[in-house]
Amino acid sequence: MAESVERLQRRVEELERELARERSRRALGGGDGGGGRARIEKMSPEVVDSNPYRRREREREKKTSMMRESHGSAAFCSPPSGDQARYPGMRPDQDSNRDPSVSRPTLYQLSHTGGGLPPFYSRLMALKRMGIVSDYEKIRTFAVAIVGVGGVGSVTAEMLTRCGIGKLLLFDYDKVELANMNRLFFQPHQAGLSKVQAAEHTLRNINPDVLFEVHNYNITTVENFQHFMDRISNGGLEDGKPVDLVLSCVDNFEARMAINTACNELGQTWMESGVSENAVSGHIQLIIPGESACFACAPPLVVAANIDEKTLKREGVCAASLPTTMGVVAGILVQNVLKFLLKFGTVSFYLGYNAMQDFFPTMSMKPNPQCDDRNCRKQQEEYKKKVAALPKKEVVQEEEEIIHEDNEWGIELVSEVSEEELKNSSGPVPDLPEGITVAYTVPQKQEDSVPDVTVEDSGESLEDLMAKMKNM
């Protein structure tokens, strides 16, 4: 196995050297004699102008050139380019192609060019008009960190980008491989790039209004973990402000526990997600430190038994992967994120998905007072103090209104079963912990009170008895 990997690495290095030599040869004018693929500059004007965007740009340049010749070049500035051409409201110093740190076009500039309904955000703004969301523009004020840009994380990042999130922080140390092409988002030409860089390039083209911050490292190492915590607590839209939500889209328990440890220490709300190895089930989970169970409160067997995950993987056997399941899990994750941030609908603390039975179980889990994570226990105590400090709501018991106070006809409701009969039909009540009651009891079996009846043997045969019956 190791020899095969070394051979592949040597072959990749040889191909990279050959590609570098070919590029340098073409740059020096060596070319290939003109027999290769023609460049776009050598194509005929008809072919070049077949692109409507390119044709309009050429016409604009032609008009500007003619006006310069007739009125002098000093009277006219050069035509807009880059983001200025796409978004007329931008200033020249706002071109995001020059410096990503400068301010980019506002939501108004993106959505209200031309005076009509916004082309990019119009269907999102319809949520406000229909009464689903009270203030959808608030989505641009949130910063979300996504750890793991794989099958679920990449689709999650794309959905949030299309929804107009304010800022995305992406964490991953892996590279795009051709084996990832059965999933969504990544494309074959991005193979070899780091996932965060490839994702940032694609997402910027989808929505330049979103700020991106990418980190290509493993968060489970000591050095990177400290930096990861720093970016969670200071990586918001404003410097020094924490992010609004952390999303875990990783595929191993070690990274999940690292995220859990960081969020418990910082008191940071986060959501965990995952897809099973057989690719036909998944889940999402909202974790609010102190209020709901953290990942260490009820850990999986692998974590509870302190088993190394790497020892469980069999050689030559990889986990299954279905883009459908990953798309469903990413969809319900982002739906939960939007409901949590924009405060509409019911936010799920846990929502599962079973593709085999189309089953969506949901539940909520209370934190474990004996959790192994001390920061989780600390957050539980702080949450209890916060709840105790809230003003108590007085519960007013409403008296039942008597519809017919006068009973002119003397009608009474009488049970057909007496108290003694009801007691006899009930079984013993088991000894249960406080707060748990039984809906019903199983009655004890009563012995049959019918006495046994015996018939004396007359000694007659079956034929004789049948003949008697015929004569009757």
Short mmCIF file of C-alpha atoms in Angstrom, two decimals:
data_model
loop_
_atom_site.label_atom_id
_atom_site.label_comp_id
_atom_site.label_asym_id
_atom_site.label_seq_id
_atom_site.Cartn_x
_atom_site.Cartn_y
_atom_site.Cartn_z
CA MET A 1 0.00 0.00 0.00
CA ALA A 2 2.79 2.45 0.96
CA GLU A 3 4.73 1.65 -2.23
CA SER A 4 1.65 2.37 -4.37
CA VAL A 5 1.19 5.72 -2.68
CA GLU A 6 4.85 6.63 -3.25
CA ARG A 7 4.60 5.67 -6.93
CA LEU A 8 1.50 7.83 -7.35
CA GLN A 9 3.20 10.77 -5.64
CA ARG A 10 6.26 10.46 -7.91
CA ARG A 11 4.01 10.31 -10.97
CA VAL A 12 2.11 13.43 -9.86
CA GLU A 13 5.42 15.29 -9.36
CA GLU A 14 6.56 14.28 -12.85
CA LEU A 15 3.30 15.51 -14.41
CA GLU A 16 3.58 18.81 -12.53
CA ARG A 17 7.15 19.31 -13.81
CA GLU A 18 6.08 18.56 -17.38
CA LEU A 19 3.18 21.00 -17.08
CA ALA A 20 5.51 23.72 -15.75
CA ARG A 21 7.94 23.17 -18.65
CA GLU A 22 5.10 23.37 -21.17
CA ARG A 23 3.82 26.60 -19.66
CA SER A 24 7.25 28.20 -19.67
CA ARG A 25 7.83 27.10 -23.30
CA ARG A 26 4.54 28.71 -24.38
CA ALA A 27 5.31 31.86 -22.41
CA LEU A 28 8.66 32.21 -24.25
CA GLY A 29 6.91 31.95 -27.62
CA GLY A 30 7.70 28.32 -28.36
CA GLY A 31 4.03 27.51 -29.03
CA ASP A 32 3.06 24.46 -30.97
CA GLY A 33 3.22 25.86 -34.49
CA GLY A 34 -0.30 27.12 -34.43
CA GLY A 35 -1.69 23.63 -34.75
CA GLY A 36 -3.20 23.57 -31.26
CA ARG A 37 -6.40 25.00 -29.98
CA ALA A 38 -7.03 28.57 -31.19
CA ARG A 39 -7.16 31.26 -28.53
CA ILE A 40 -10.21 33.47 -28.10
CA GLU A 41 -8.27 36.50 -29.39
CA LYS A 42 -7.68 34.77 -32.74
CA MET A 43 -11.34 33.95 -33.31
CA SER A 44 -13.42 35.93 -35.77
CA PRO A 45 -15.42 38.94 -34.49
CA GLU A 46 -18.65 37.05 -35.24
CA VAL A 47 -17.67 34.25 -32.86
CA VAL A 48 -16.39 36.65 -30.23
CA ASP A 49 -19.56 38.77 -30.41
CA SER A 50 -21.82 35.72 -30.06
CA ASN A 51 -21.67 36.29 -26.30
CA PRO A 52 -24.26 39.04 -25.58
CA TYR A 53 -22.33 40.31 -22.55
CA ARG A 54 -19.10 40.55 -24.51
CA ARG A 55 -20.93 42.17 -27.44
CA ARG A 56 -22.42 44.89 -25.24
CA GLU A 57 -19.00 45.55 -23.70
CA ARG A 58 -17.41 45.91 -27.16
CA GLU A 59 -20.17 48.29 -28.25
CA ARG A 60 -19.70 50.38 -25.11
CA GLU A 61 -15.95 50.52 -25.68
CA LYS A 62 -16.49 51.51 -29.32
CA LYS A 63 -18.86 54.35 -28.38
CA THR A 64 -16.49 55.62 -25.69
CA SER A 65 -13.59 55.58 -28.13
CA MET A 66 -15.58 57.56 -30.72
CA MET A 67 -16.61 60.14 -28.11
CA ARG A 68 -13.02 60.52 -26.96
CA GLU A 69 -11.86 61.15 -30.51
CA SER A 70 -14.49 63.82 -31.10
CA HIS A 71 -14.39 65.60 -27.69
CA GLY A 72 -10.98 64.79 -26.32
CA SER A 73 -9.93 62.00 -24.00
CA ALA A 74 -9.81 64.18 -20.89
CA ALA A 75 -13.56 64.73 -20.92
CA PHE A 76 -14.45 61.08 -20.50
CA CYS A 77 -13.41 58.46 -18.00
CA SER A 78 -12.89 54.80 -18.82
CA PRO A 79 -15.97 52.52 -18.81
CA PRO A 80 -16.72 50.66 -15.59
CA SER A 81 -15.33 47.17 -15.15
CA GLY A 82 -15.57 44.29 -12.70
CA ASP A 83 -18.03 44.84 -9.87
CA GLN A 84 -18.69 48.43 -11.02
CA ALA A 85 -20.15 47.16 -14.31
CA ARG A 86 -22.31 44.59 -12.51
CA TYR A 87 -23.44 46.93 -9.72
CA PRO A 88 -23.85 50.55 -10.92
CA GLY A 89 -24.16 51.91 -7.37
CA MET A 90 -20.57 50.96 -6.46
CA ARG A 91 -17.71 53.41 -6.13
CA PRO A 92 -14.42 52.61 -7.88
CA ASP A 93 -12.75 51.93 -4.53
CA GLN A 94 -15.38 49.25 -3.78
CA ASP A 95 -14.27 46.76 -6.44
CA SER A 96 -14.11 43.46 -4.53
CA ASN A 97 -11.73 42.03 -7.16
CA ARG A 98 -9.08 44.44 -5.96
CA ASP A 99 -9.32 43.97 -2.22
CA PRO A 100 -11.83 41.67 -0.48
CA SER A 101 -11.54 43.70 2.73
CA VAL A 102 -13.16 46.83 1.26
CA SER A 103 -16.91 47.37 1.51
CA ARG A 104 -18.99 45.65 -1.15
CA PRO A 105 -22.33 46.58 -2.71
CA THR A 106 -25.16 46.86 -0.23
CA LEU A 107 -28.30 44.77 -0.28
CA TYR A 108 -30.14 47.75 -1.78
CA GLN A 109 -27.60 48.06 -4.61
CA LEU A 110 -27.76 44.35 -5.30
CA SER A 111 -31.52 44.12 -5.16
CA HIS A 112 -32.87 47.40 -6.54
CA THR A 113 -30.90 48.10 -9.70
CA GLY A 114 -33.20 49.27 -12.44
CA GLY A 115 -36.01 50.31 -10.11
CA GLY A 116 -37.96 47.05 -10.27
CA LEU A 117 -38.24 44.13 -7.88
CA PRO A 118 -34.82 42.83 -6.82
CA PRO A 119 -33.50 40.15 -9.18
CA PHE A 120 -31.39 38.34 -6.56
CA TYR A 121 -33.30 38.80 -3.31
CA SER A 122 -36.84 39.29 -4.61
CA ARG A 123 -38.08 35.79 -3.74
CA LEU A 124 -36.41 35.98 -0.33
CA MET A 125 -38.05 39.32 0.39
CA ALA A 126 -41.40 37.72 -0.47
CA LEU A 127 -41.15 35.87 2.86
CA LYS A 128 -41.57 39.23 4.58
CA ARG A 129 -44.56 40.24 2.47
CA MET A 130 -46.25 36.90 3.17
CA GLY A 131 -45.83 37.28 6.92
CA ILE A 132 -43.36 34.39 7.40
CA VAL A 133 -40.41 36.55 8.49
CA SER A 134 -40.77 39.97 10.08
CA ASP A 135 -37.38 41.37 8.99
CA TYR A 136 -35.51 39.28 6.41
CA GLU A 137 -32.89 42.02 5.80
CA LYS A 138 -31.51 41.10 9.23
CA ILE A 139 -29.92 38.00 7.66
CA ARG A 140 -27.04 40.23 6.51
CA THR A 141 -26.11 41.03 10.14
CA PHE A 142 -25.23 37.44 11.09
CA ALA A 143 -21.92 35.59 10.92
CA VAL A 144 -21.89 31.78 10.80
CA ALA A 145 -18.89 29.44 11.12
CA ILE A 146 -18.98 26.12 9.25
CA VAL A 147 -16.55 23.41 10.32
CA GLY A 148 -16.16 20.77 7.60
CA VAL A 149 -16.74 21.69 3.96
CA GLY A 150 -17.62 18.22 2.69
CA GLY A 151 -20.82 16.66 1.43
CA VAL A 152 -23.03 18.45 3.98
CA GLY A 153 -20.90 21.49 4.79
CA SER A 154 -20.36 22.64 1.20
CA VAL A 155 -24.09 22.50 0.38
CA THR A 156 -24.85 24.26 3.68
CA ALA A 157 -22.41 27.04 2.77
CA GLU A 158 -23.98 27.42 -0.68
CA MET A 159 -27.51 27.63 0.72
CA LEU A 160 -26.54 30.27 3.28
CA THR A 161 -24.70 32.23 0.58
CA ARG A 162 -27.77 32.23 -1.63
CA CYS A 163 -29.89 33.28 1.36
CA GLY A 164 -27.67 36.36 1.81
CA ILE A 165 -25.90 35.59 5.10
CA GLY A 166 -23.58 38.39 6.25
CA LYS A 167 -20.37 36.42 6.77
CA LEU A 168 -19.20 32.82 6.49
CA LEU A 169 -16.15 31.37 8.22
CA LEU A 170 -15.06 28.06 6.66
CA PHE A 171 -12.78 25.54 8.41
CA ASP A 172 -11.38 22.40 6.73
CA TYR A 173 -7.97 20.87 6.08
CA ASP A 174 -8.86 18.42 3.31
CA LYS A 175 -8.48 18.75 -0.47
CA VAL A 176 -11.01 18.23 -3.23
CA GLU A 177 -10.73 14.75 -4.76
CA LEU A 178 -12.32 13.10 -7.75
CA ALA A 179 -13.93 10.68 -5.27
CA ASN A 180 -15.99 13.67 -4.03
CA MET A 181 -17.68 14.19 -7.39
CA ASN A 182 -20.66 12.00 -6.53
CA ARG A 183 -21.61 14.68 -4.03
CA LEU A 184 -22.96 18.16 -4.68
CA PHE A 185 -21.15 21.52 -5.06
CA PHE A 186 -17.55 20.66 -6.03
CA GLN A 187 -16.52 20.22 -9.69
CA PRO A 188 -13.84 18.01 -11.31
CA HIS A 189 -11.60 20.93 -12.33
CA GLN A 190 -11.24 21.84 -8.62
CA ALA A 191 -9.53 18.52 -7.76
CA GLY A 192 -6.32 19.13 -5.86
CA LEU A 193 -7.41 22.47 -4.41
CA SER A 194 -8.10 22.86 -0.71
CA LYS A 195 -11.82 22.61 -0.03
CA VAL A 196 -12.03 26.00 1.66
CA GLN A 197 -10.29 27.79 -1.24
CA ALA A 198 -12.40 26.04 -3.88
CA ALA A 199 -15.56 26.77 -1.88
CA GLU A 200 -14.68 30.43 -1.41
CA HIS A 201 -14.06 30.89 -5.16
CA THR A 202 -17.40 29.30 -6.08
CA LEU A 203 -19.39 31.09 -3.38
CA ARG A 204 -17.96 34.53 -4.23
CA ASN A 205 -19.19 34.10 -7.78
CA ILE A 206 -22.66 33.15 -6.52
CA ASN A 207 -23.11 36.12 -4.17
CA PRO A 208 -20.38 38.78 -3.86
CA ASP A 209 -22.38 40.45 -1.09
CA VAL A 210 -21.22 37.82 1.45
CA LEU A 211 -17.97 38.15 3.40
CA PHE A 212 -15.78 35.05 3.55
CA GLU A 213 -13.03 33.96 5.91
CA VAL A 214 -11.35 30.60 5.22
CA HIS A 215 -8.95 28.56 7.34
CA ASN A 216 -7.18 25.53 5.89
CA TYR A 217 -6.21 23.56 8.99
CA ASN A 218 -7.25 20.77 11.35
CA ILE A 219 -9.03 22.21 14.41
CA THR A 220 -8.18 19.19 16.62
CA THR A 221 -4.47 20.08 17.01
CA VAL A 222 -3.45 22.17 20.04
CA GLU A 223 -2.20 25.21 18.08
CA ASN A 224 -5.09 25.28 15.64
CA PHE A 225 -7.67 24.72 18.39
CA GLN A 226 -6.65 27.93 20.14
CA HIS A 227 -6.88 29.86 16.87
CA PHE A 228 -10.25 28.25 16.16
CA MET A 229 -11.58 29.42 19.52
CA ASP A 230 -10.22 32.91 18.86
CA ARG A 231 -12.01 33.15 15.51
CA ILE A 232 -15.30 31.94 17.05
CA SER A 233 -15.12 34.57 19.81
CA ASN A 234 -13.79 37.43 17.61
CA GLY A 235 -14.72 36.55 14.02
CA GLY A 236 -18.13 38.20 13.80
CA LEU A 237 -19.10 40.92 11.34
CA GLU A 238 -17.66 43.47 13.77
CA ASP A 239 -14.10 42.98 15.01
CA GLY A 240 -14.01 41.53 18.49
CA LYS A 241 -17.59 40.26 18.34
CA PRO A 242 -18.34 36.49 18.38
CA VAL A 243 -20.02 34.64 15.55
CA ASP A 244 -23.74 34.09 15.89
CA LEU A 245 -23.72 30.34 15.24
CA VAL A 246 -21.29 27.46 14.69
CA LEU A 247 -22.27 24.59 12.40
CA SER A 248 -20.57 21.21 12.72
CA CYS A 249 -20.53 19.35 9.40
CA VAL A 250 -17.61 17.03 10.16
CA ASP A 251 -17.45 13.26 9.69
CA ASN A 252 -15.63 12.13 12.85
CA PHE A 253 -16.22 12.22 16.60
CA GLU A 254 -12.82 13.76 17.43
CA ALA A 255 -13.69 16.97 15.59
CA ARG A 256 -17.20 17.00 17.08
CA MET A 257 -15.78 16.75 20.59
CA ALA A 258 -13.32 19.57 19.82
CA ILE A 259 -16.19 21.82 18.67
CA ASN A 260 -18.23 20.78 21.72
CA THR A 261 -15.35 21.65 24.07
CA ALA A 262 -14.81 25.06 22.47
CA CYS A 263 -18.50 25.99 22.46
CA ASN A 264 -19.01 24.87 26.08
CA GLU A 265 -16.07 26.99 27.19
CA LEU A 266 -17.24 30.04 25.26
CA GLY A 267 -20.97 29.53 25.86
CA GLN A 268 -21.45 29.49 22.08
CA THR A 269 -24.64 28.07 20.55
CA TRP A 270 -23.96 25.56 17.78
CA MET A 271 -25.65 22.95 15.60
CA GLU A 272 -24.33 19.47 14.95
CA SER A 273 -25.13 17.40 11.86
CA GLY A 274 -24.17 14.04 10.46
CA VAL A 275 -24.89 11.31 7.92
CA SER A 276 -24.58 7.59 8.67
CA GLU A 277 -21.94 5.38 7.04
CA ASN A 278 -24.60 3.57 5.00
CA ALA A 279 -25.75 6.95 3.60
CA VAL A 280 -29.47 6.40 4.23
CA SER A 281 -29.96 8.31 7.48
CA GLY A 282 -28.82 11.51 9.13
CA HIS A 283 -29.67 14.07 11.78
CA ILE A 284 -29.25 17.64 13.00
CA GLN A 285 -29.06 18.83 16.61
CA LEU A 286 -29.22 22.27 18.22
CA ILE A 287 -26.98 22.60 21.27
CA ILE A 288 -27.35 25.58 23.62
CA PRO A 289 -24.75 25.23 26.42
CA GLY A 290 -26.44 24.79 29.77
CA GLU A 291 -29.96 24.62 28.34
CA SER A 292 -29.80 21.48 26.17
CA ALA A 293 -27.64 18.36 26.23
CA CYS A 294 -24.16 18.85 24.79
CA PHE A 295 -22.38 16.21 22.73
CA ALA A 296 -20.64 14.89 25.86
CA CYS A 297 -23.85 14.62 27.93
CA ALA A 298 -24.96 11.50 26.03
CA PRO A 299 -21.90 10.51 23.98
CA PRO A 300 -21.87 7.72 21.38
CA LEU A 301 -20.37 4.39 22.42
CA VAL A 302 -17.14 5.13 20.56
CA VAL A 303 -16.60 8.30 22.60
CA ALA A 304 -17.86 6.86 25.91
CA ALA A 305 -15.58 3.82 25.63
CA ASN A 306 -12.62 6.01 24.59
CA ILE A 307 -12.07 3.96 21.43
CA ASP A 308 -9.82 5.27 18.67
CA GLU A 309 -11.99 5.78 15.59
CA LYS A 310 -9.14 4.94 13.25
CA THR A 311 -9.02 1.37 14.57
CA LEU A 312 -12.66 0.81 13.53
CA LYS A 313 -12.09 1.53 9.83
CA ARG A 314 -11.44 -1.55 7.76
CA GLU A 315 -8.80 -1.43 5.05
CA GLY A 316 -10.25 -1.14 1.56
CA VAL A 317 -13.75 -0.32 2.85
CA CYS A 318 -15.02 3.26 2.61
CA ALA A 319 -18.23 4.80 3.82
CA ALA A 320 -21.11 5.08 1.38
CA SER A 321 -22.15 8.49 0.11
CA LEU A 322 -25.43 9.62 -1.43
CA PRO A 323 -25.91 13.22 -2.61
CA THR A 324 -29.63 12.89 -1.91
CA THR A 325 -29.21 12.15 1.80
CA MET A 326 -26.52 14.81 2.21
CA GLY A 327 -28.71 17.33 0.41
CA VAL A 328 -31.68 16.54 2.68
CA VAL A 329 -29.57 16.87 5.86
CA ALA A 330 -28.00 20.12 4.62
CA GLY A 331 -31.47 21.43 3.77
CA ILE A 332 -33.01 20.78 7.18
CA LEU A 333 -29.85 22.14 8.83
CA VAL A 334 -30.03 25.47 6.97
CA GLN A 335 -33.80 25.61 7.52
CA ASN A 336 -33.17 25.28 11.25
CA VAL A 337 -30.44 27.95 11.06
CA LEU A 338 -32.77 30.43 9.36
CA LYS A 339 -35.55 29.77 11.89
CA PHE A 340 -33.11 30.20 14.76
CA LEU A 341 -31.51 33.42 13.46
CA LEU A 342 -34.62 35.11 12.05
CA LYS A 343 -36.93 33.82 14.80
CA PHE A 344 -39.79 32.22 12.90
CA GLY A 345 -41.40 28.80 13.08
CA THR A 346 -40.38 26.07 15.53
CA VAL A 347 -36.66 25.45 15.98
CA SER A 348 -35.86 21.73 16.33
CA PHE A 349 -33.45 20.65 19.06
CA TYR A 350 -33.06 17.29 17.35
CA LEU A 351 -34.40 16.17 13.99
CA GLY A 352 -33.51 12.84 12.40
CA TYR A 353 -33.99 11.48 8.90
CA ASN A 354 -34.42 7.85 7.90
CA ALA A 355 -34.49 7.51 4.11
CA MET A 356 -35.52 3.84 4.22
CA GLN A 357 -38.83 4.60 5.92
CA ASP A 358 -39.18 8.36 5.24
CA PHE A 359 -39.19 8.85 9.01
CA PHE A 360 -38.32 12.19 10.68
CA PRO A 361 -38.05 11.65 14.46
CA THR A 362 -37.78 14.75 16.65
CA MET A 363 -37.04 15.21 20.34
CA SER A 364 -35.22 17.41 22.85
CA MET A 365 -32.66 16.32 25.44
CA LYS A 366 -31.96 17.94 28.80
CA PRO A 367 -28.32 18.35 29.88
CA ASN A 368 -26.70 15.69 32.04
CA PRO A 369 -25.87 17.04 35.54
CA GLN A 370 -23.00 14.53 35.70
CA CYS A 371 -21.55 15.46 32.28
CA ASP A 372 -17.83 14.76 31.90
CA ASP A 373 -17.27 18.26 30.50
CA ARG A 374 -16.80 20.64 33.45
CA ASN A 375 -17.64 23.65 31.28
CA CYS A 376 -20.98 22.03 30.45
CA ARG A 377 -21.73 21.64 34.17
CA LYS A 378 -20.69 25.26 34.69
CA GLN A 379 -23.01 26.42 31.91
CA GLN A 380 -25.86 24.42 33.48
CA GLU A 381 -25.41 26.24 36.79
CA GLU A 382 -25.39 29.62 35.05
CA TYR A 383 -28.53 28.72 33.13
CA LYS A 384 -30.31 27.72 36.36
CA LYS A 385 -29.39 31.09 37.92
CA LYS A 386 -30.64 32.90 34.83
CA VAL A 387 -33.96 31.06 34.95
CA ALA A 388 -34.32 31.70 38.68
CA ALA A 389 -33.75 35.44 38.14
CA LEU A 390 -36.62 35.68 35.67
CA PRO A 391 -39.93 36.97 37.05
CA LYS A 392 -42.24 34.09 37.81
CA LYS A 393 -45.47 33.99 35.90
CA GLU A 394 -48.54 33.50 38.05
CA VAL A 395 -50.69 30.65 36.83
CA VAL A 396 -54.34 31.64 37.04
CA GLN A 397 -56.72 28.73 37.11
CA GLU A 398 -59.86 29.57 35.26
CA GLU A 399 -63.07 28.30 36.82
CA GLU A 400 -65.19 26.15 34.58
CA GLU A 401 -68.24 28.00 33.41
CA ILE A 402 -71.52 26.28 34.31
CA ILE A 403 -73.55 26.17 31.16
CA HIS A 404 -76.82 24.93 32.73
CA GLU A 405 -76.97 25.89 36.37
CA ASP A 406 -80.68 25.05 36.69
CA ASN A 407 -81.56 21.37 36.38
CA GLU A 408 -85.31 21.57 35.86
CA TRP A 409 -85.72 17.92 34.92
CA GLY A 410 -83.39 16.48 37.56
CA ILE A 411 -81.06 14.79 35.04
CA GLU A 412 -77.96 13.15 36.54
CA LEU A 413 -74.97 11.40 35.01
CA VAL A 414 -74.49 8.08 36.76
CA SER A 415 -71.62 5.71 36.05
CA GLU A 416 -72.68 2.24 35.01
CA VAL A 417 -69.64 0.83 36.81
CA SER A 418 -69.52 0.92 40.57
CA GLU A 419 -66.41 1.89 42.50
CA GLU A 420 -65.95 -1.72 43.63
CA GLU A 421 -66.22 -3.05 40.07
CA LEU A 422 -63.74 -0.42 38.87
CA LYS A 423 -61.31 -1.40 41.63
CA ASN A 424 -61.63 -5.09 40.81
CA SER A 425 -60.98 -4.45 37.11
CA SER A 426 -57.75 -2.56 37.83
CA GLY A 427 -54.42 -4.19 38.45
CA PRO A 428 -51.65 -3.29 40.92
CA VAL A 429 -49.84 0.03 40.37
CA PRO A 430 -46.07 -0.47 40.01
CA ASP A 431 -43.56 1.48 42.09
CA LEU A 432 -42.40 4.26 39.72
CA PRO A 433 -40.06 7.26 40.16
CA GLU A 434 -41.54 10.64 40.97
CA GLY A 435 -43.22 12.33 38.02
CA ILE A 436 -44.07 9.12 36.13
CA THR A 437 -47.57 7.69 36.13
CA VAL A 438 -49.24 4.82 34.31
CA ALA A 439 -51.99 5.41 31.79
CA TYR A 440 -53.74 2.18 32.75
CA THR A 441 -53.11 -1.02 34.68
CA VAL A 442 -53.48 -4.64 33.66
CA PRO A 443 -56.29 -6.33 35.64
CA GLN A 444 -55.51 -9.54 37.43
CA LYS A 445 -56.82 -12.73 35.90
CA GLN A 446 -59.82 -14.11 37.78
CA GLU A 447 -60.25 -17.82 38.20
CA ASP A 448 -63.19 -19.41 36.41
CA SER A 449 -65.97 -19.87 38.99
CA VAL A 450 -67.93 -22.40 36.88
CA PRO A 451 -67.86 -25.78 38.68
CA ASP A 452 -66.58 -28.80 36.87
CA VAL A 453 -69.44 -31.01 35.51
CA THR A 454 -68.81 -34.71 34.89
CA VAL A 455 -71.01 -37.13 32.91
CA GLU A 456 -71.24 -40.79 33.82
CA ASP A 457 -70.15 -43.29 31.19
CA SER A 458 -73.24 -45.26 29.92
CA GLY A 459 -71.15 -47.81 28.06
CA GLU A 460 -72.98 -47.24 24.76
CA SER A 461 -71.02 -47.08 21.53
CA LEU A 462 -70.89 -44.10 19.20
CA GLU A 463 -73.11 -45.85 16.62
CA ASP A 464 -75.81 -46.44 19.27
CA LEU A 465 -75.74 -42.80 20.36
CA MET A 466 -76.05 -41.61 16.74
CA ALA A 467 -79.00 -43.95 16.14
CA LYS A 468 -80.76 -42.47 19.20
CA MET A 469 -80.19 -38.96 17.89
CA LYS A 470 -81.81 -39.88 14.52
CA ASN A 471 -84.86 -41.27 16.23
CA MET A 472 -85.36 -38.13 18.32
#
